[in-house]
Each structure stands twice: as structure tokens, then as C-alpha cells.
mmCIF file of C-alpha atoms and ligand atoms in Angstrom:
data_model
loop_
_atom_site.group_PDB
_atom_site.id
_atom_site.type_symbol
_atom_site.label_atom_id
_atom_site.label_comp_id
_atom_site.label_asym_id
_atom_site.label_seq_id
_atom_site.Cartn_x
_atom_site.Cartn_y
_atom_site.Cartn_z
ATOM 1 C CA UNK A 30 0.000 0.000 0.000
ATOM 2 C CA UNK A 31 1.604 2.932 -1.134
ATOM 3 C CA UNK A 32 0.983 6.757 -0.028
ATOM 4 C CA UNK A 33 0.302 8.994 -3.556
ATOM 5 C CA UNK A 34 -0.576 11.671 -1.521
ATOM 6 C CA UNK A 35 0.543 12.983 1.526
ATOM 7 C CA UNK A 36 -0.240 16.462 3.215
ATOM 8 C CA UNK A 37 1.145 18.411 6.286
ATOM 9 C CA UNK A 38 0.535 21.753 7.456
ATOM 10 C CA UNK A 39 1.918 23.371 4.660
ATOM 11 C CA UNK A 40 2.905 20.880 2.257
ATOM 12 C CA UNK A 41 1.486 18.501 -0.095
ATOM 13 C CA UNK A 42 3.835 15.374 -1.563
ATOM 14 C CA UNK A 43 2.277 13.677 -4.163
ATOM 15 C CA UNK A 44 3.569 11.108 -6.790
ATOM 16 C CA UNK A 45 4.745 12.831 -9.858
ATOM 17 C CA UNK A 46 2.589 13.487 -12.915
ATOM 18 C CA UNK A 47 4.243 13.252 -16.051
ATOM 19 C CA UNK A 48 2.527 16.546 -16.996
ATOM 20 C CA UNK A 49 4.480 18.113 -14.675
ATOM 21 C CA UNK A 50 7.471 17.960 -16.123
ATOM 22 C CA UNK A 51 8.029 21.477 -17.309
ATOM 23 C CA UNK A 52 7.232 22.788 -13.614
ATOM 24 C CA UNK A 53 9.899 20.204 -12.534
ATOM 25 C CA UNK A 54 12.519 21.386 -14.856
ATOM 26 C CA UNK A 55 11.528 25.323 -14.120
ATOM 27 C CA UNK A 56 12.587 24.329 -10.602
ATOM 28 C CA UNK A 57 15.655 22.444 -11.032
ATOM 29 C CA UNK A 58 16.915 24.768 -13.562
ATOM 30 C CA UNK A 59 16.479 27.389 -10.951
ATOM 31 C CA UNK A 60 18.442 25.289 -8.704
ATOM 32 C CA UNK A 61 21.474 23.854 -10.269
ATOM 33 C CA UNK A 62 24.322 25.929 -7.964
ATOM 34 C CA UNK A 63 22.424 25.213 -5.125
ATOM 35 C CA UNK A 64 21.872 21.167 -5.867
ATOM 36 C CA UNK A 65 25.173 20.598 -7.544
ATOM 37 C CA UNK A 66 27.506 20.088 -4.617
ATOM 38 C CA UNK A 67 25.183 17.608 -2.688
ATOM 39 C CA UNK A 68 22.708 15.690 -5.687
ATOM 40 C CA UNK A 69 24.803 13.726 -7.718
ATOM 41 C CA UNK A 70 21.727 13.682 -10.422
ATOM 42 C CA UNK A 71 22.104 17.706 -10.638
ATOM 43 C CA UNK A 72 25.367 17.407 -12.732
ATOM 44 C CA UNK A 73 23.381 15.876 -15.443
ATOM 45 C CA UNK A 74 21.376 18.305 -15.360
ATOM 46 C CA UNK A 75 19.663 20.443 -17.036
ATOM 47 C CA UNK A 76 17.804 18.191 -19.223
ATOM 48 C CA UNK A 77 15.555 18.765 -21.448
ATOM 49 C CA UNK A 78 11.569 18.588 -20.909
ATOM 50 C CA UNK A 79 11.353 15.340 -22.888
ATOM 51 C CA UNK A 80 13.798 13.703 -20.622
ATOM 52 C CA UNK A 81 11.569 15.017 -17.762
ATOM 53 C CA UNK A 82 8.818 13.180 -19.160
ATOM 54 C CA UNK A 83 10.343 9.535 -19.380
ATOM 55 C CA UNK A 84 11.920 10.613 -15.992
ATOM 56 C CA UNK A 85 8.609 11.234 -14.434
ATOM 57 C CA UNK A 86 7.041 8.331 -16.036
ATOM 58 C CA UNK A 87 9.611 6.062 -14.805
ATOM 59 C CA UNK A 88 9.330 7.693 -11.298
ATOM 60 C CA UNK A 89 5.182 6.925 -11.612
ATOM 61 C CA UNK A 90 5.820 3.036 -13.015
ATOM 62 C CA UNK A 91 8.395 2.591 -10.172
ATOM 63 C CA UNK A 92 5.624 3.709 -7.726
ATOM 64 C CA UNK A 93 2.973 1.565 -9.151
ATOM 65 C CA UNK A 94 5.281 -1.247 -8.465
ATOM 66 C CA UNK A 95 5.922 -0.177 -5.072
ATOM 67 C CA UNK A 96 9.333 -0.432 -5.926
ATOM 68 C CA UNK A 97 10.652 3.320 -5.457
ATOM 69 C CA UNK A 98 8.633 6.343 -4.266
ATOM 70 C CA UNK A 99 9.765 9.501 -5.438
ATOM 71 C CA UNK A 100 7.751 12.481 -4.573
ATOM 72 C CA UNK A 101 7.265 15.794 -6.116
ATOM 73 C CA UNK A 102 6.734 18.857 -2.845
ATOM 74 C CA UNK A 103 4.297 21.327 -3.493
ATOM 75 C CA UNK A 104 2.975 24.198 -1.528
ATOM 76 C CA UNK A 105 -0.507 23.645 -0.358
ATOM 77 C CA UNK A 106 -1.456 27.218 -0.450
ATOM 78 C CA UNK A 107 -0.245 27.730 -4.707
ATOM 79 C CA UNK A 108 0.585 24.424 -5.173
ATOM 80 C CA UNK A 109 3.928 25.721 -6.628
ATOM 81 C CA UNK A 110 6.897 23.502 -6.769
ATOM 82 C CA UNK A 111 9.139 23.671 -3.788
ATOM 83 C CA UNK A 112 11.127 20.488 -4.080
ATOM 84 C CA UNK A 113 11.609 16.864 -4.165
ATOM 85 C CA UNK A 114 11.619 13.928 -1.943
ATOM 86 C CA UNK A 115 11.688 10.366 -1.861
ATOM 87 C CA UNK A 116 11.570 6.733 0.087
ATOM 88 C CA UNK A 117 14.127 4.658 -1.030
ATOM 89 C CA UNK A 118 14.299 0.582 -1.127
ATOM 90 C CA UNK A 119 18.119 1.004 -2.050
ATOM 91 C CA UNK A 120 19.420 -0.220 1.746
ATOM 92 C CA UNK A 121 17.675 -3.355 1.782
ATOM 93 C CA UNK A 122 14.706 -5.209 3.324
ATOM 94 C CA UNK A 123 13.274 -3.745 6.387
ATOM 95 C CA UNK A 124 14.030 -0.664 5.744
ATOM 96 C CA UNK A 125 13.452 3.287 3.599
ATOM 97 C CA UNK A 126 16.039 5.708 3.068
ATOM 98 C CA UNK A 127 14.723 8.976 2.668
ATOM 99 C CA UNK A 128 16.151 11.545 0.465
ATOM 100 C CA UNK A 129 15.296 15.584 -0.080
ATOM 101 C CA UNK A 130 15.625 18.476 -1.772
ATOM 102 C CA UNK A 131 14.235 22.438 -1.572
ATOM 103 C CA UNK A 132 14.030 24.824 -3.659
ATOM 104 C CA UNK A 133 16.692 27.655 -2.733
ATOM 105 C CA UNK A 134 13.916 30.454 -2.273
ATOM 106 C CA UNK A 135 11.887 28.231 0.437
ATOM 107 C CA UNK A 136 14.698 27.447 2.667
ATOM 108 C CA UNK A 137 15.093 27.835 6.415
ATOM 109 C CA UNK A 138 11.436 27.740 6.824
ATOM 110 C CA UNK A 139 11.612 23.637 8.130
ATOM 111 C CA UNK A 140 9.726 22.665 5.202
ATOM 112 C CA UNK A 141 12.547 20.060 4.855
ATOM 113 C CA UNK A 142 11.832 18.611 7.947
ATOM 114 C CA UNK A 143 7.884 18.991 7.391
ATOM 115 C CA UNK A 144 8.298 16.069 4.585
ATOM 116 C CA UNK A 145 11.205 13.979 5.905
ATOM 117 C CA UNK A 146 8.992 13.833 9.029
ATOM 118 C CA UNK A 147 5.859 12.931 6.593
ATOM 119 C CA UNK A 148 7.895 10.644 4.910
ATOM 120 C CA UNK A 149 9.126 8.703 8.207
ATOM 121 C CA UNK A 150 5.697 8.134 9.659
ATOM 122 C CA UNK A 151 4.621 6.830 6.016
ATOM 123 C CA UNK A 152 7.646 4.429 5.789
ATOM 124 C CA UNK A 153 7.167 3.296 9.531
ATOM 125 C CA UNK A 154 3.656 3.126 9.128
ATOM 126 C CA UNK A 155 2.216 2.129 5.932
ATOM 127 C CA UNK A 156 5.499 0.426 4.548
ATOM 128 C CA UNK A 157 5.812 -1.553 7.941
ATOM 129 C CA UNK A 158 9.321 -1.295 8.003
ATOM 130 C CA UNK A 159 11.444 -1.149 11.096
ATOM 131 C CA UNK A 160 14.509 1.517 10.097
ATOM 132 C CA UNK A 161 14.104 4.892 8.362
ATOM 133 C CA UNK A 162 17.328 6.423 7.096
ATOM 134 C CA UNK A 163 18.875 9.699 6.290
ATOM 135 C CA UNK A 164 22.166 9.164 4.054
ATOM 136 C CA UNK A 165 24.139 12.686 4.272
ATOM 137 C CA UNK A 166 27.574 14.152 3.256
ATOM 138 C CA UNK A 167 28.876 15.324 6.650
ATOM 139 C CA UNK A 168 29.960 18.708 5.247
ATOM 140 C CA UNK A 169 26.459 19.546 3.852
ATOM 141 C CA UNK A 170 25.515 21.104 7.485
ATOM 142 C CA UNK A 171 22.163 22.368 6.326
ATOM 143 C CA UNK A 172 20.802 18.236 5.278
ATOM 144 C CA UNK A 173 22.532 17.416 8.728
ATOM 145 C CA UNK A 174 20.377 19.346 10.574
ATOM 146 C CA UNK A 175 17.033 17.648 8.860
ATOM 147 C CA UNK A 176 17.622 14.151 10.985
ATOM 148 C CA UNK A 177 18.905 15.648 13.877
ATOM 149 C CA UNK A 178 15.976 17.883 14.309
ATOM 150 C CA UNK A 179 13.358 14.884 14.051
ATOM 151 C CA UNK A 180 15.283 12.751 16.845
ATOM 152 C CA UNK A 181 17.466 10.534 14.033
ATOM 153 C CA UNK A 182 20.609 8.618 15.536
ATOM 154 C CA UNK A 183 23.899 9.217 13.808
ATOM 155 C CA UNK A 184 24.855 5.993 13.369
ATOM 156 C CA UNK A 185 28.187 5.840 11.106
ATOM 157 C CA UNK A 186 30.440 7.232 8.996
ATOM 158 C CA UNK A 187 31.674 6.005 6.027
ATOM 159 C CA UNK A 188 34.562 7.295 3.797
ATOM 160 C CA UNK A 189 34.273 8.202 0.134
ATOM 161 C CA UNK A 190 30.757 6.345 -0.209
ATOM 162 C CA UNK A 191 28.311 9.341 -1.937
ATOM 163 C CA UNK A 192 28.491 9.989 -5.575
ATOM 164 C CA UNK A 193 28.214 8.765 -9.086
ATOM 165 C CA UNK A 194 30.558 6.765 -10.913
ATOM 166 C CA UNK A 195 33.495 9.205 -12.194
ATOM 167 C CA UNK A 196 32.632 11.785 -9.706
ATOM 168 C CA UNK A 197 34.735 12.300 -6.484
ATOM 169 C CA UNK A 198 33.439 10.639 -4.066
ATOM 170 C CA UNK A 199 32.050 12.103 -0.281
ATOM 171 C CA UNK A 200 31.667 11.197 2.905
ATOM 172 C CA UNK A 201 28.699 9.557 4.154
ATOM 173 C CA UNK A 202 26.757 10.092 7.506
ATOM 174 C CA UNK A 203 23.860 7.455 8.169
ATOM 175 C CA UNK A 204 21.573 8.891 10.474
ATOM 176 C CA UNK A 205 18.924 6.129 11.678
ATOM 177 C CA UNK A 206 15.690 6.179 13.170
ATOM 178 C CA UNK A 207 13.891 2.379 14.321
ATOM 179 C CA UNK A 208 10.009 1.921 14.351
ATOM 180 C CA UNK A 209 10.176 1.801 18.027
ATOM 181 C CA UNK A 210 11.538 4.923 18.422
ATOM 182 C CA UNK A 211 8.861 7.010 16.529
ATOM 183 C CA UNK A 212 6.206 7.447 19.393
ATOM 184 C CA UNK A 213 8.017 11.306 19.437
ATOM 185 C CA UNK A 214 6.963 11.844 16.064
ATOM 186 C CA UNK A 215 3.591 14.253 16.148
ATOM 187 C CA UNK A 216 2.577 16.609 13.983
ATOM 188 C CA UNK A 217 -0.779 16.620 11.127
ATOM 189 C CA UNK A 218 -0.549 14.260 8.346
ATOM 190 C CA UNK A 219 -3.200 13.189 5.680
ATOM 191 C CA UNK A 220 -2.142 10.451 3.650
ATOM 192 C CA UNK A 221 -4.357 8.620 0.490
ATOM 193 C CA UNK A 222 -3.468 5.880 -1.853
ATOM 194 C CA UNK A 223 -3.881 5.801 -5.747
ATOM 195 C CA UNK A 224 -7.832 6.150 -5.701
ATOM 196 C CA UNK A 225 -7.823 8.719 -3.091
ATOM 197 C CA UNK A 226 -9.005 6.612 0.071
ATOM 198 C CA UNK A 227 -7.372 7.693 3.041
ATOM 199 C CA UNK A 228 -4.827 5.539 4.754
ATOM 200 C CA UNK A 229 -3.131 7.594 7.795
HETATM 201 C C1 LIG B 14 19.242 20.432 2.967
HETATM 202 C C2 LIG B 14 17.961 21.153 2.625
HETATM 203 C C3 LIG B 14 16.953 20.171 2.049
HETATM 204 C C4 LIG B 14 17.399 21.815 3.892
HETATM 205 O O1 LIG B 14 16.135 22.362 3.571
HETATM 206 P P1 LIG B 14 15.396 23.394 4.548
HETATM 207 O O2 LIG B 14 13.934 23.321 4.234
HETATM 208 O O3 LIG B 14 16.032 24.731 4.464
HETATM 209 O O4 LIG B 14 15.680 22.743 5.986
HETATM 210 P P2 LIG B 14 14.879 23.058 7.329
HETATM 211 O O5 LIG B 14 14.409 24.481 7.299
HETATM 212 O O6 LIG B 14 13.863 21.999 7.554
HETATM 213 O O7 LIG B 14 16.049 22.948 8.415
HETATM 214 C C5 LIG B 14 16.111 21.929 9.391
HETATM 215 C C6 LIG B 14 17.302 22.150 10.289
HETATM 216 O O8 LIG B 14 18.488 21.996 9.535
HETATM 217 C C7 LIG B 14 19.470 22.939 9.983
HETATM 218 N N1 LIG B 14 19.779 23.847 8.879
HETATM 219 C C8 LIG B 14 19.035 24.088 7.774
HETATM 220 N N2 LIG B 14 19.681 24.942 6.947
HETATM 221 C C9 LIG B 14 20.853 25.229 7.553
HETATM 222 C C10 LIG B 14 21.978 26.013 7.188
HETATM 223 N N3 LIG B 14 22.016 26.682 6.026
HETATM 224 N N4 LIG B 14 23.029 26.055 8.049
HETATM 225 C C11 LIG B 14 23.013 25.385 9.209
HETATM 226 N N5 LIG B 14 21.972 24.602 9.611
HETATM 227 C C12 LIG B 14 20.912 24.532 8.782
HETATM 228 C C13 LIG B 14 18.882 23.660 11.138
HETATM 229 O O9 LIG B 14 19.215 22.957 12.315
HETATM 230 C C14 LIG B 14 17.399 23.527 10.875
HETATM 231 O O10 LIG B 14 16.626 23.588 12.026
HETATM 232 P P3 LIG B 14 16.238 25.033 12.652
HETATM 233 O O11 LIG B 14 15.636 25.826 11.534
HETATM 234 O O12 LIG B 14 15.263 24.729 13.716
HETATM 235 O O13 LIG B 14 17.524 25.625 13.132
HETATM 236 C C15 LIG B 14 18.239 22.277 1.562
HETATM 237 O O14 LIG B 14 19.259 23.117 2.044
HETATM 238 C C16 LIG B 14 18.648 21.713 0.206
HETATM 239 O O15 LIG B 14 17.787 21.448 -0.625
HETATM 240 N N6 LIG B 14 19.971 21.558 -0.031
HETATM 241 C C17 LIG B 14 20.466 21.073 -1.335
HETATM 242 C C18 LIG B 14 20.100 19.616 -1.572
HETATM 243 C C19 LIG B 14 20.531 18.725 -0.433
HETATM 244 O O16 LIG B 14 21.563 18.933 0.168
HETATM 245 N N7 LIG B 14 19.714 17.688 -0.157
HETATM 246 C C20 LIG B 14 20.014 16.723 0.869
HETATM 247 C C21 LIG B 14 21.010 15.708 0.407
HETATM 248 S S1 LIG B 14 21.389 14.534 1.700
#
């Protein structure tokens, strides 16, 4: 059972709509100093709108497969595009990595940690799985701040681990988070499947 739509206070996370794809790329483009030193995907960009498209699509087939959940963030009050998010299978069974990403004219306002903290109560519990994790490059201070702020354990540090093949690679703090530590996590949350029946 998979969460298509999710909304905070503020926020609305909802699977990506391969219509969307020029908003998505407006963004992004907007973005590229700011994402470049932390999103290994950002060096390939930009893109062009038709990659957008089969990126989108691929994003929605994943999700229909409930293989890979990426998210597009929106603003409830505009619905304008204010970032991206996603739960991740990528660290094996039993768990969801969570990743993030705002757009530079939103930031500072916690609306990072208004859908990481979505995210974990959807992973913990609609996906049932016992370990939520936040994957960041110790020197980017401002992701750091995202787990720490919603009670994630800093559990390791790995050397040269972040990055794409033929990049340089980064450091890697894994900040973790177990199913029976999230009684501390409060705050609204709406969340509805593909047909629109509410789950959380
Ligand atoms: C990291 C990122 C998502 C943070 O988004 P944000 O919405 O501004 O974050 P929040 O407002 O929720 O901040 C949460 C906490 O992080 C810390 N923080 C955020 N920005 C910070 C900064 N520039 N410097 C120091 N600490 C910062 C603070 O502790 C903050 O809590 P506080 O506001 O109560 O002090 C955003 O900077 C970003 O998109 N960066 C580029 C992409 C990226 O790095 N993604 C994550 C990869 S792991």
C-alpha cells in the first residue's frame, strides 16, 4: 500500500505526474548551484523537458510497483513547486532511506523537515518497516540538521561512499531512526493511496 498523496501543514507530496514535467525542470533549472555540490543527479542536469517526461514516467511506473517512491513537494497554499523527496528501497529489506531536496527560495522555513517527518511516519507506518534512514555528506551542514531535528541517531560514517561513478566521491553520515523509536513523532498528516481513500 503505497501513499500517492501525503499532506502536512503546509505541504502537499504527491507522486509525480508526467505533466508536470516542465514545472519540474523550471525548478531544477532554478536550482542547479544550489543542488550541484550535494545531488549527484544535478550534474546531469539540465535536461531537457522530454527527458523530464520519461523521468517522471519512470518515477510513476516505479511507484505503481511499489518499488521506489519519489515524490514531487508542493505548496498547499499555490501548489507551486518547492522540491523533491523520496523513500528509497536502495538499503535493503526492512528498511526506507529517505532523500530531499528544496528549492533555494523556500529554505530555512523547516519545510525540509515537514516532509522527511511525513515521509518517516509513512515508511514506519504504511510500509511496515522497522529503520528509516537519512544518508548525508557530513559537510552539507544544512541536510545534517534535517535528521537531527526529528530525533534521528547518527549511526556511522563512512569514507568516500556518496556519488556517481566518475565523480569524487564524499563522505557519508547514516543517520537512523527504528520503528520503536517514533512514538516522538507528532505533527498533522493526511495520507491517500492511488484512488484517493485515506490511509493515515
Ligand atoms: C538540505 C535542505 C533540504 C534543507 O532544507 P530546509 O527546508 O532549508 O531545511 P529546514 O528548514 O527543515 O532545516 C532543518 C534544520 O536543519 C538545519 N539547517 C538548515 N539549513 C541550515 C543552514 N544553512 N546552516 C546550518 N543549519 C541549517 C537547522 O538545524 C534547521 O533547524 P532550525 O531551523 O530549527 O535551526 C536544503 O538546504 C537543500 O535542498 N539543499 C540542497 C540539496 C541537499 O543537500 N539535499 C540533501 C542531500 S542529503
Amino acid at each position: 500500500m503505497s501513499a500517492y498523496r501525503i499532506l502536512t501543514a503546509r505541504l502537499e507530496l504527491r507522486c509525480w505526474h508526467p505533466g508536470e514535467a516542465a514545472r519540474l525542470k523550471a525548478c531544477i533549472d532554478d536550482n542547479l548551484e544550489h543542488l550541484r555540490p550535494w545531488m549527484p543527479w544535478a550534474h546531469e542536469e539540465p535536461t531537457p523537458v522530454k527527458d523530464k517526461v520519461q523521468l517522471l514516467r519512470r518515477f510513476r511506473s516505479n511507484f505503481d510497483r511499489d518499488e521506489d517512491f519519489a515524490y514531487g513537494i508542493f505548496l498547499r497554499s499555490d501548489d507551486r513547486v518547492v522540491g523533491g523527496a523520496g523513500l528509497h528501497r536502495r538499503q535493503g529489506p526492512g528498511s526506507l532511506e529517505i532523500g530531499y531536496w528544496i528549492d533555494r527560495h523556500h529554505l530555512g522555513q523547516g519545510l525540509a523537515t515537514e516532509a522527511a517527518l511525513a515521509l518517516t511516519r509513512v515508511a514506519f507506518e504504511l510500509h511496515q518497516v522497522d529503520r528509516v534512514e537519512i544518508r548525508v555528506d557530513p559537510a552539507n551542514v544544512a541536510s545534517a540538521g534535517v535528521p537531527k531535528k526529528l530525533g534521528f541517531q547518527l549511526e556511522a560514517t563512512l569514507r568516500r561512499r556518496l556519488g556517481l561513478p566518475g565523480q569524487k566521491l564524499r563522505d557519508c553520515q547514516i543517520y537512523t531512526m527504528f520503528a520503536a523509536e517514533r512514538p516522538a513523532l507528532q505533527a498533522p498528516l493526511e495520507a491517500y493511496d492511488a484512488a484517493g481513500e485515506r490511509l493515515i
